[in-house]
Amino acid sequence: MALAVLTVALTLAAAVLLAAAAVLLLQVLLSFLPERAATPHAERPRLAVLMPAHDEAAGIADTLASVRPQLQPGDRLLVVADNCSDDTAQVAARCGAEVAQRRDDQRRGKGYALDFGMRRLEADPPALVVFVDADCALEPGALDRLARDCARHQRPVQALYLMQSPPDAGLKTRIAELAWLVKNQVRPLGWHRAGLPCQLMGTGMAFPWAQIRGAPLASGHLVEDMQLGLDLALAGAPPRFCPGARVTSLFPAQAQGLASQRLRWEHGHLGVIASRVPRLLWHAIAHGRPQLAAMALDVGVPPLAALALMLLVAMLAGALFAALGGGALPLALAGLGLAALLLAVLLAWSRHGRHIVSLGELLGAPLYVLGKIPVYTRLFKGRQVEWVRTHRDDKPH
C-alpha cells in the first residue's frame, strides 16, 4: 500500500512538472509564428498615467521625462508619493506632474498606492488609466500604442516590459536578464500570436476606466500585478499583450538589490501558483473558458530556475525510486520535462537572447540555477511581504 501511494505521488509530481515545461516549450515555439495582421487603429481617448513612487527621488525625473512628451491635451499625469522619506514629491512636482502624498505605516505596498491614486482620479475620471512604475522608461510611442489598443479592444493591455543589465554587468545578472526576457517577451509573445491573453507585469499596463475602477487594488501582495490580471480575467477581461509598446528598466547593480528583487518576485509567484492556479484551471474547465485556462497555465509555469531545480529533484527521486524497484515512470516523466525545459531555453536564446549571453556563457546557467537555492529555502522561513524599494546604482534608460 505504501509503495502504491509513493508511486502515485512521485508520478503525479513529475507529470505536473512535465506539463509546466511543456507549456513553456509550446509558448516558445508559438513565438516563432509570424505576426498576426494588424488591426485598424482606434481613436485615442483621454487618459491618465498613474505612477506609484516610494523613495524614487533619484530617478523619477528620468521616468517622467519619458512620459510627459507622450501625453496629449486633456491627459493627466498623477504621481502618488507613498510613505516617502525623501523628496520624491517635490521632484515630481518640479517635473510637471500632479502629486498626491500618502502616508500610512500600517497599509504599505504598491497596491495601496495605486488604490489611493484611483480614488484621486474619481472626481474627473479618464477613459483609460495607464500604470507606470517610477523606476522605468517608456520608449517613444509606447503610450499611444497602449492607449489605442486598449480603446479598440476594451480590455487591459500589457506593454513589453524588459529589465536590462547595467553596463559591465556580470554573468549572473545577464543570465537573469535572459530569464526575464523569456518570461516577459518570449512567452507572452507566443500566447499573443495564438490569440491568447498574457499576465500583467507590473508596469506599462493600460485599463479601461470601467474595468479598473472597482478592481481590488488595495493589497500588499508581492505580485499584485499577477493577482490583478487573474481577477480581471475571471471577470471576463483577460489582458492583451502589446509587444510594440516597450518599457525598460535596469537590474540593480548592487548584489543586495538584485537579491531583494528576486526574493519578492519569485516567492510571490510561487505563492500564487500554490493558492490560485488549481482553482482557476478547474473553473476554466468547468465553465468552458479557454482564455482563462490559457492564462492559468501560463501563471502555473514556475520561474525558470525554480522549474529546473524541481525537475532535477524529481529526477533524483525518480532514479532512487527506480533503483529500489519502484518503476521508472516518474524518472522518465521528469527527464522529459527537463529535456523540454532545456530545448525551450535554447530556442528562446537562439531567436531573442544572443545579444545578452553567448552560447558558452549560456552553458554556465546551471551554476546560476544552483545559486538560486537560498532564494527558495527562504520559503520555509517565511515569505517577504512588504513593499521595499530596490536599491540601484544606475538610472533606467
Tab-separated table of C-alpha atoms in Angstrom:
chain	number	residue	atom	x	y	z
A	1	MET	CA	0.000	0.000	0.000
A	2	ALA	CA	2.787	2.430	0.925
A	3	LEU	CA	4.604	1.663	-2.340
A	4	ALA	CA	1.445	2.344	-4.344
A	5	VAL	CA	0.914	5.694	-2.630
A	6	LEU	CA	4.543	6.684	-3.216
A	7	THR	CA	4.299	5.663	-6.876
A	8	VAL	CA	1.221	7.809	-7.400
A	9	ALA	CA	2.758	10.785	-5.567
A	10	LEU	CA	6.038	10.719	-7.492
A	11	THR	CA	4.299	10.125	-10.818
A	12	LEU	CA	1.835	12.948	-10.233
A	13	ALA	CA	4.583	15.382	-9.185
A	14	ALA	CA	6.698	14.516	-12.227
A	15	ALA	CA	3.664	14.818	-14.530
A	16	VAL	CA	2.810	18.291	-13.197
A	17	LEU	CA	6.395	19.455	-13.744
A	18	LEU	CA	6.404	17.943	-17.233
A	19	ALA	CA	3.169	19.824	-18.008
A	20	ALA	CA	4.736	23.116	-16.881
A	21	ALA	CA	7.804	22.522	-19.068
A	22	ALA	CA	5.564	21.548	-21.998
A	23	VAL	CA	3.590	24.813	-21.677
A	24	LEU	CA	6.866	26.751	-21.665
A	25	LEU	CA	8.112	24.927	-24.778
A	26	LEU	CA	4.782	25.471	-26.563
A	27	GLN	CA	4.902	29.204	-25.835
A	28	VAL	CA	8.452	29.455	-27.179
A	29	LEU	CA	7.510	27.563	-30.350
A	30	LEU	CA	4.430	29.743	-30.893
A	31	SER	CA	6.603	32.871	-30.595
A	32	PHE	CA	8.228	31.823	-33.903
A	33	LEU	CA	4.900	32.261	-35.722
A	34	PRO	CA	4.592	35.349	-37.949
A	35	GLU	CA	2.938	38.437	-36.511
A	36	ARG	CA	-0.824	38.474	-36.882
A	37	ALA	CA	-2.345	41.063	-39.232
A	38	ALA	CA	-2.514	44.478	-37.596
A	39	THR	CA	-5.953	45.774	-36.663
A	40	PRO	CA	-7.016	49.305	-37.607
A	41	HIS	CA	-6.104	51.960	-35.049
A	42	ALA	CA	-8.810	53.234	-32.741
A	43	GLU	CA	-9.115	56.831	-31.691
A	44	ARG	CA	-7.034	57.666	-28.643
A	45	PRO	CA	-9.294	58.713	-25.758
A	46	ARG	CA	-8.368	60.875	-22.799
A	47	LEU	CA	-6.138	59.005	-20.353
A	48	ALA	CA	-4.393	59.311	-17.012
A	49	VAL	CA	-0.937	57.953	-16.232
A	50	LEU	CA	-0.845	56.814	-12.606
A	51	MET	CA	2.647	56.408	-11.122
A	52	PRO	CA	3.172	54.972	-7.609
A	53	ALA	CA	6.512	56.033	-6.142
A	54	HIS	CA	8.270	55.046	-2.914
A	55	ASP	CA	11.576	56.891	-2.287
A	56	GLU	CA	12.280	57.395	-6.011
A	57	ALA	CA	13.708	60.939	-5.892
A	58	ALA	CA	16.960	59.837	-7.542
A	59	GLY	CA	15.402	58.523	-10.743
A	60	ILE	CA	11.806	59.682	-11.095
A	61	ALA	CA	12.757	62.751	-13.156
A	62	ASP	CA	14.079	60.499	-15.934
A	63	THR	CA	10.907	58.410	-15.857
A	64	LEU	CA	8.688	61.483	-16.040
A	65	ALA	CA	10.804	62.831	-18.909
A	66	SER	CA	9.982	59.668	-20.893
A	67	VAL	CA	6.242	60.001	-20.196
A	68	ARG	CA	5.446	63.716	-20.490
A	69	PRO	CA	6.243	64.132	-24.239
A	70	GLN	CA	3.776	61.309	-24.975
A	71	LEU	CA	0.828	62.998	-23.249
A	72	GLN	CA	-1.878	64.776	-25.227
A	73	PRO	CA	-4.055	67.744	-24.221
A	74	GLY	CA	-6.502	66.617	-21.537
A	75	ASP	CA	-4.330	63.731	-20.307
A	76	ARG	CA	-3.249	63.628	-16.653
A	77	LEU	CA	-0.001	62.519	-15.023
A	78	LEU	CA	-0.506	61.671	-11.349
A	79	VAL	CA	2.349	60.602	-9.055
A	80	VAL	CA	1.452	59.024	-5.710
A	81	ALA	CA	4.377	59.652	-3.349
A	82	ASP	CA	3.766	56.760	-0.973
A	83	ASN	CA	5.340	56.700	2.501
A	84	CYS	CA	8.386	58.517	1.154
A	85	SER	CA	11.324	59.523	3.331
A	86	ASP	CA	12.972	61.560	0.558
A	87	ASP	CA	11.831	64.428	-1.693
A	88	THR	CA	10.108	62.285	-4.348
A	89	ALA	CA	7.005	64.511	-4.214
A	90	GLN	CA	8.988	67.738	-4.702
A	91	VAL	CA	10.989	66.339	-7.630
A	92	ALA	CA	7.833	65.044	-9.329
A	93	ALA	CA	6.080	68.391	-8.899
A	94	ARG	CA	9.070	70.259	-10.382
A	95	CYS	CA	8.882	67.925	-13.380
A	96	GLY	CA	5.295	68.958	-14.040
A	97	ALA	CA	3.403	66.035	-12.548
A	98	GLU	CA	0.317	66.252	-10.374
A	99	VAL	CA	1.343	64.856	-6.977
A	100	ALA	CA	-0.648	63.171	-4.223
A	101	GLN	CA	1.164	62.273	-0.988
A	102	ARG	CA	0.107	59.266	1.037
A	103	ARG	CA	1.281	58.135	4.469
A	104	ASP	CA	0.040	55.011	6.192
A	105	ASP	CA	2.544	52.958	8.192
A	106	GLN	CA	0.143	50.020	8.518
A	107	ARG	CA	-1.092	49.639	4.929
A	108	ARG	CA	2.116	49.607	2.937
A	109	GLY	CA	2.587	48.404	-0.619
A	110	LYS	CA	2.277	49.393	-4.246
A	111	GLY	CA	-1.321	48.194	-4.408
A	112	TYR	CA	-2.376	50.626	-1.680
A	113	ALA	CA	-0.652	53.473	-3.545
A	114	LEU	CA	-2.473	52.598	-6.762
A	115	ASP	CA	-5.811	52.442	-4.964
A	116	PHE	CA	-5.123	55.854	-3.413
A	117	GLY	CA	-4.384	57.296	-6.842
A	118	MET	CA	-7.542	55.801	-8.330
A	119	ARG	CA	-9.625	57.476	-5.633
A	120	ARG	CA	-7.982	60.794	-6.573
A	121	LEU	CA	-8.943	60.283	-10.237
A	122	GLU	CA	-12.597	59.515	-9.467
A	123	ALA	CA	-13.657	63.158	-9.368
A	124	ASP	CA	-12.746	63.553	-13.059
A	125	PRO	CA	-12.327	60.023	-14.443
A	126	PRO	CA	-10.440	59.467	-17.705
A	127	ALA	CA	-11.453	56.906	-20.311
A	128	LEU	CA	-8.253	54.924	-19.715
A	129	VAL	CA	-5.714	54.573	-16.903
A	130	VAL	CA	-2.098	53.552	-17.510
A	131	PHE	CA	0.012	52.297	-14.585
A	132	VAL	CA	3.721	53.137	-14.894
A	133	ASP	CA	6.349	52.446	-12.236
A	134	ALA	CA	8.616	55.299	-11.165
A	135	ASP	CA	11.862	53.460	-11.974
A	136	CYS	CA	11.372	52.651	-15.652
A	137	ALA	CA	11.204	54.421	-19.018
A	138	LEU	CA	8.543	54.407	-21.741
A	139	GLU	CA	10.049	54.233	-25.210
A	140	PRO	CA	8.695	56.812	-27.707
A	141	GLY	CA	5.226	55.895	-28.967
A	142	ALA	CA	4.589	53.320	-26.246
A	143	LEU	CA	1.810	55.267	-24.535
A	144	ASP	CA	-0.028	55.893	-27.804
A	145	ARG	CA	0.133	52.217	-28.815
A	146	LEU	CA	-1.107	51.085	-25.418
A	147	ALA	CA	-3.964	53.588	-25.376
A	148	ARG	CA	-5.203	52.823	-28.881
A	149	ASP	CA	-5.030	49.050	-28.366
A	150	CYS	CA	-6.862	49.342	-25.063
A	151	ALA	CA	-9.522	51.612	-26.564
A	152	ARG	CA	-10.104	49.318	-29.533
A	153	HIS	CA	-10.427	46.067	-27.615
A	154	GLN	CA	-11.807	47.417	-24.330
A	155	ARG	CA	-9.562	45.066	-22.389
A	156	PRO	CA	-6.484	45.547	-20.215
A	157	VAL	CA	-3.317	45.822	-22.310
A	158	GLN	CA	0.215	44.994	-21.179
A	159	ALA	CA	3.289	46.566	-22.757
A	160	LEU	CA	6.507	44.653	-23.362
A	161	TYR	CA	8.409	45.242	-20.108
A	162	LEU	CA	12.101	44.361	-20.190
A	163	MET	CA	14.714	44.545	-17.458
A	164	GLN	CA	18.213	45.146	-18.796
A	165	SER	CA	21.651	44.635	-17.310
A	166	PRO	CA	23.660	47.711	-16.285
A	167	PRO	CA	26.948	48.361	-18.107
A	168	ASP	CA	29.704	45.837	-17.348
A	169	ALA	CA	27.238	43.522	-15.556
A	170	GLY	CA	28.491	40.093	-14.570
A	171	LEU	CA	27.259	36.794	-15.984
A	172	LYS	CA	24.787	36.221	-13.149
A	173	THR	CA	22.937	39.447	-13.930
A	174	ARG	CA	22.943	38.773	-17.676
A	175	ILE	CA	21.566	35.265	-17.128
A	176	ALA	CA	18.845	36.904	-15.024
A	177	GLU	CA	18.172	39.290	-17.931
A	178	LEU	CA	17.769	36.323	-20.284
A	179	ALA	CA	15.365	34.616	-17.877
A	180	TRP	CA	13.379	37.868	-17.651
A	181	LEU	CA	13.255	38.121	-21.454
A	182	VAL	CA	11.896	34.571	-21.697
A	183	LYS	CA	9.203	35.347	-19.135
A	184	ASN	CA	8.179	38.838	-20.272
A	185	GLN	CA	8.774	38.732	-24.023
A	186	VAL	CA	9.045	35.239	-25.492
A	187	ARG	CA	6.272	33.516	-23.549
A	188	PRO	CA	3.625	36.265	-23.823
A	189	LEU	CA	4.550	36.734	-27.493
A	190	GLY	CA	3.823	33.049	-28.120
A	191	TRP	CA	0.424	33.211	-26.423
A	192	HIS	CA	-0.320	36.531	-28.201
A	193	ARG	CA	0.348	35.061	-31.622
A	194	ALA	CA	-2.062	32.258	-30.772
A	195	GLY	CA	-4.719	34.819	-29.774
A	196	LEU	CA	-4.373	34.117	-26.047
A	197	PRO	CA	-4.034	36.508	-23.071
A	198	CYS	CA	-0.955	37.378	-21.015
A	199	GLN	CA	-0.096	38.126	-17.422
A	200	LEU	CA	0.155	41.670	-16.139
A	201	MET	CA	3.767	42.595	-15.446
A	202	GLY	CA	3.584	45.488	-13.001
A	203	THR	CA	4.256	48.485	-15.258
A	204	GLY	CA	3.139	49.608	-18.703
A	205	MET	CA	-0.432	48.430	-18.071
A	206	ALA	CA	-3.458	50.183	-19.649
A	207	PHE	CA	-7.039	49.684	-18.451
A	208	PRO	CA	-10.472	50.979	-19.447
A	209	TRP	CA	-11.729	53.038	-16.531
A	210	ALA	CA	-14.910	50.970	-16.219
A	211	GLN	CA	-12.869	47.781	-15.692
A	212	ILE	CA	-10.245	49.104	-13.280
A	213	ARG	CA	-12.311	51.458	-11.131
A	214	GLY	CA	-13.690	48.651	-8.948
A	215	ALA	CA	-10.718	46.268	-9.107
A	216	PRO	CA	-9.276	45.118	-5.754
A	217	LEU	CA	-6.027	47.101	-5.881
A	218	ALA	CA	-5.526	47.806	-2.164
A	219	SER	CA	-3.266	44.988	-1.058
A	220	GLY	CA	0.333	44.443	-0.039
A	221	HIS	CA	0.744	41.280	-2.104
A	222	LEU	CA	4.211	40.825	-3.590
A	223	VAL	CA	2.889	40.169	-7.108
A	224	GLU	CA	-0.218	42.339	-7.054
A	225	ASP	CA	0.034	42.706	-10.843
A	226	MET	CA	-0.296	38.954	-11.340
A	227	GLN	CA	-3.218	38.823	-8.922
A	228	LEU	CA	-4.913	41.744	-10.682
A	229	GLY	CA	-4.571	40.085	-14.090
A	230	LEU	CA	-6.184	36.902	-12.794
A	231	ASP	CA	-9.013	38.843	-11.137
A	232	LEU	CA	-9.735	40.729	-14.367
A	233	ALA	CA	-9.624	37.509	-16.398
A	234	LEU	CA	-12.142	35.926	-14.022
A	235	ALA	CA	-14.353	38.980	-14.547
A	236	GLY	CA	-14.262	38.449	-18.315
A	237	ALA	CA	-11.466	40.879	-19.267
A	238	PRO	CA	-8.217	38.905	-19.774
A	239	PRO	CA	-5.224	41.152	-20.536
A	240	ARG	CA	-3.794	41.512	-24.047
A	241	PHE	CA	-0.102	41.734	-24.912
A	242	CYS	CA	1.143	44.726	-26.927
A	243	PRO	CA	4.739	43.914	-27.983
A	244	GLY	CA	5.010	47.161	-29.947
A	245	ALA	CA	4.798	49.246	-26.747
A	246	ARG	CA	8.066	48.881	-24.863
A	247	VAL	CA	9.000	49.787	-21.292
A	248	THR	CA	12.510	49.282	-19.934
A	249	SER	CA	14.288	49.337	-16.597
A	250	LEU	CA	17.676	48.329	-15.227
A	251	PHE	CA	18.517	45.441	-12.977
A	252	PRO	CA	20.103	46.705	-9.748
A	253	ALA	CA	23.891	46.910	-9.980
A	254	GLN	CA	24.180	46.053	-6.273
A	255	ALA	CA	24.005	42.367	-5.381
A	256	GLN	CA	21.766	43.198	-2.412
A	257	GLY	CA	19.255	44.973	-4.652
A	258	LEU	CA	19.176	42.119	-7.163
A	259	ALA	CA	18.699	39.574	-4.380
A	260	SER	CA	15.799	41.510	-2.827
A	261	GLN	CA	14.066	41.767	-6.218
A	262	ARG	CA	14.499	38.050	-6.782
A	263	LEU	CA	13.122	37.265	-3.330
A	264	ARG	CA	9.981	39.338	-3.880
A	265	TRP	CA	9.167	38.199	-7.398
A	266	GLU	CA	9.832	34.509	-7.069
A	267	HIS	CA	8.311	33.973	-3.631
A	268	GLY	CA	5.221	35.856	-4.720
A	269	HIS	CA	4.903	33.878	-7.954
A	270	LEU	CA	5.268	30.512	-6.253
A	271	GLY	CA	2.654	31.569	-3.701
A	272	VAL	CA	0.173	32.399	-6.484
A	273	ILE	CA	0.803	29.044	-8.184
A	274	ALA	CA	0.008	27.176	-4.986
A	275	SER	CA	-3.009	29.260	-3.974
A	276	ARG	CA	-4.792	30.068	-7.237
A	277	VAL	CA	-3.744	28.059	-10.290
A	278	PRO	CA	-5.524	24.744	-9.477
A	279	ARG	CA	-8.806	26.557	-8.724
A	280	LEU	CA	-8.509	28.711	-11.846
A	281	LEU	CA	-7.933	25.691	-14.062
A	282	TRP	CA	-10.913	23.899	-12.551
A	283	HIS	CA	-13.103	26.979	-13.005
A	284	ALA	CA	-11.962	27.415	-16.624
A	285	ILE	CA	-12.660	23.779	-17.486
A	286	ALA	CA	-15.994	23.675	-15.662
A	287	HIS	CA	-17.242	26.840	-17.386
A	288	GLY	CA	-15.664	26.295	-20.801
A	289	ARG	CA	-13.350	29.327	-20.739
A	290	PRO	CA	-10.242	28.556	-22.824
A	291	GLN	CA	-8.778	32.068	-22.418
A	292	LEU	CA	-8.839	31.727	-18.639
A	293	ALA	CA	-7.369	28.216	-18.898
A	294	ALA	CA	-4.507	29.545	-21.046
A	295	MET	CA	-3.812	32.266	-18.517
A	296	ALA	CA	-3.840	29.799	-15.611
A	297	LEU	CA	-1.421	27.512	-17.466
A	298	ASP	CA	0.880	30.475	-18.110
A	299	VAL	CA	0.863	31.540	-14.459
A	300	GLY	CA	1.413	27.911	-13.470
A	301	VAL	CA	4.875	27.811	-15.070
A	302	PRO	CA	7.336	28.489	-12.209
A	303	PRO	CA	10.375	30.770	-12.625
A	304	LEU	CA	12.932	29.053	-14.854
A	305	ALA	CA	15.463	28.358	-12.115
A	306	ALA	CA	12.776	27.000	-9.788
A	307	LEU	CA	11.406	24.731	-12.516
A	308	ALA	CA	14.899	23.445	-13.318
A	309	LEU	CA	15.625	22.708	-9.655
A	310	MET	CA	12.280	20.957	-9.159
A	311	LEU	CA	12.849	18.800	-12.236
A	312	LEU	CA	16.334	17.869	-11.032
A	313	VAL	CA	14.968	16.879	-7.622
A	314	ALA	CA	12.193	14.884	-9.313
A	315	MET	CA	14.761	13.089	-11.455
A	316	LEU	CA	16.908	12.222	-8.445
A	317	ALA	CA	13.883	10.968	-6.528
A	318	GLY	CA	12.714	9.029	-9.598
A	319	ALA	CA	16.138	7.448	-10.075
A	320	LEU	CA	16.259	6.386	-6.434
A	321	PHE	CA	12.719	5.044	-6.652
A	322	ALA	CA	13.563	3.053	-9.806
A	323	ALA	CA	16.743	1.672	-8.222
A	324	LEU	CA	14.659	0.368	-5.334
A	325	GLY	CA	12.373	-1.461	-7.765
A	326	GLY	CA	9.508	1.002	-7.801
A	327	GLY	CA	9.323	1.529	-11.562
A	328	ALA	CA	10.845	4.054	-13.981
A	329	LEU	CA	7.786	6.153	-14.902
A	330	PRO	CA	8.490	9.085	-12.511
A	331	LEU	CA	12.094	9.226	-13.726
A	332	ALA	CA	11.019	9.164	-17.390
A	333	LEU	CA	8.468	11.948	-16.895
A	334	ALA	CA	10.940	14.168	-15.046
A	335	GLY	CA	13.595	13.503	-17.687
A	336	LEU	CA	11.180	14.521	-20.463
A	337	GLY	CA	10.332	17.660	-18.534
A	338	LEU	CA	13.984	18.640	-18.147
A	339	ALA	CA	14.609	17.997	-21.861
A	340	ALA	CA	11.612	20.213	-22.773
A	341	LEU	CA	12.903	22.964	-20.492
A	342	LEU	CA	16.404	22.864	-21.956
A	343	LEU	CA	15.055	22.895	-25.526
A	344	ALA	CA	12.764	25.840	-24.733
A	345	VAL	CA	15.596	27.900	-23.261
A	346	LEU	CA	17.910	27.107	-26.172
A	347	LEU	CA	15.280	28.059	-28.765
A	348	ALA	CA	14.396	31.278	-26.929
A	349	TRP	CA	18.074	32.212	-26.659
A	350	SER	CA	18.726	31.468	-30.346
A	351	ARG	CA	15.904	33.761	-31.501
A	352	HIS	CA	15.882	36.524	-28.900
A	353	GLY	CA	18.812	36.307	-26.471
A	354	ARG	CA	22.080	36.076	-28.408
A	355	HIS	CA	22.852	39.716	-27.622
A	356	ILE	CA	22.631	39.049	-23.879
A	357	VAL	CA	24.856	35.990	-23.408
A	358	SER	CA	26.986	33.868	-25.692
A	359	LEU	CA	26.391	30.146	-26.123
A	360	GLY	CA	29.415	29.411	-23.973
A	361	GLU	CA	28.070	31.646	-21.216
A	362	LEU	CA	24.654	30.022	-21.515
A	363	LEU	CA	26.269	26.694	-20.709
A	364	GLY	CA	27.168	28.219	-17.330
A	365	ALA	CA	23.486	28.660	-16.484
A	366	PRO	CA	23.425	25.576	-14.195
A	367	LEU	CA	25.647	27.485	-11.757
A	368	TYR	CA	23.086	30.316	-11.810
A	369	VAL	CA	20.334	27.790	-11.080
A	370	LEU	CA	22.261	26.336	-8.138
A	371	GLY	CA	22.836	29.860	-6.841
A	372	LYS	CA	19.060	30.272	-6.535
A	373	ILE	CA	18.745	27.524	-3.910
A	374	PRO	CA	18.982	30.009	-0.980
A	375	VAL	CA	16.102	32.010	-2.510
A	376	TYR	CA	13.811	29.009	-2.369
A	377	THR	CA	14.950	27.786	1.028
A	378	ARG	CA	13.746	31.144	2.359
A	379	LEU	CA	10.219	29.917	1.595
A	380	PHE	CA	10.462	27.727	4.674
A	381	LYS	CA	11.460	30.686	6.857
A	382	GLY	CA	8.583	32.964	5.836
A	383	ARG	CA	7.982	34.965	2.695
A	384	GLN	CA	8.768	38.664	2.292
A	385	VAL	CA	5.544	40.663	2.190
A	386	GLU	CA	6.460	44.367	2.445
A	387	TRP	CA	6.983	46.800	-0.437
A	388	VAL	CA	10.666	47.711	-0.227
A	389	ARG	CA	12.261	49.928	-2.811
A	390	THR	CA	15.022	48.169	-4.760
A	391	HIS	CA	18.392	49.890	-4.365
A	392	ARG	CA	20.028	50.772	-7.679
A	393	ASP	CA	23.382	52.222	-8.644
A	394	ASP	CA	22.256	53.247	-12.118
A	395	LYS	CA	19.269	55.039	-13.576
A	396	PRO	CA	16.921	53.363	-16.020
A	397	HIS	CA	17.244	54.108	-19.698
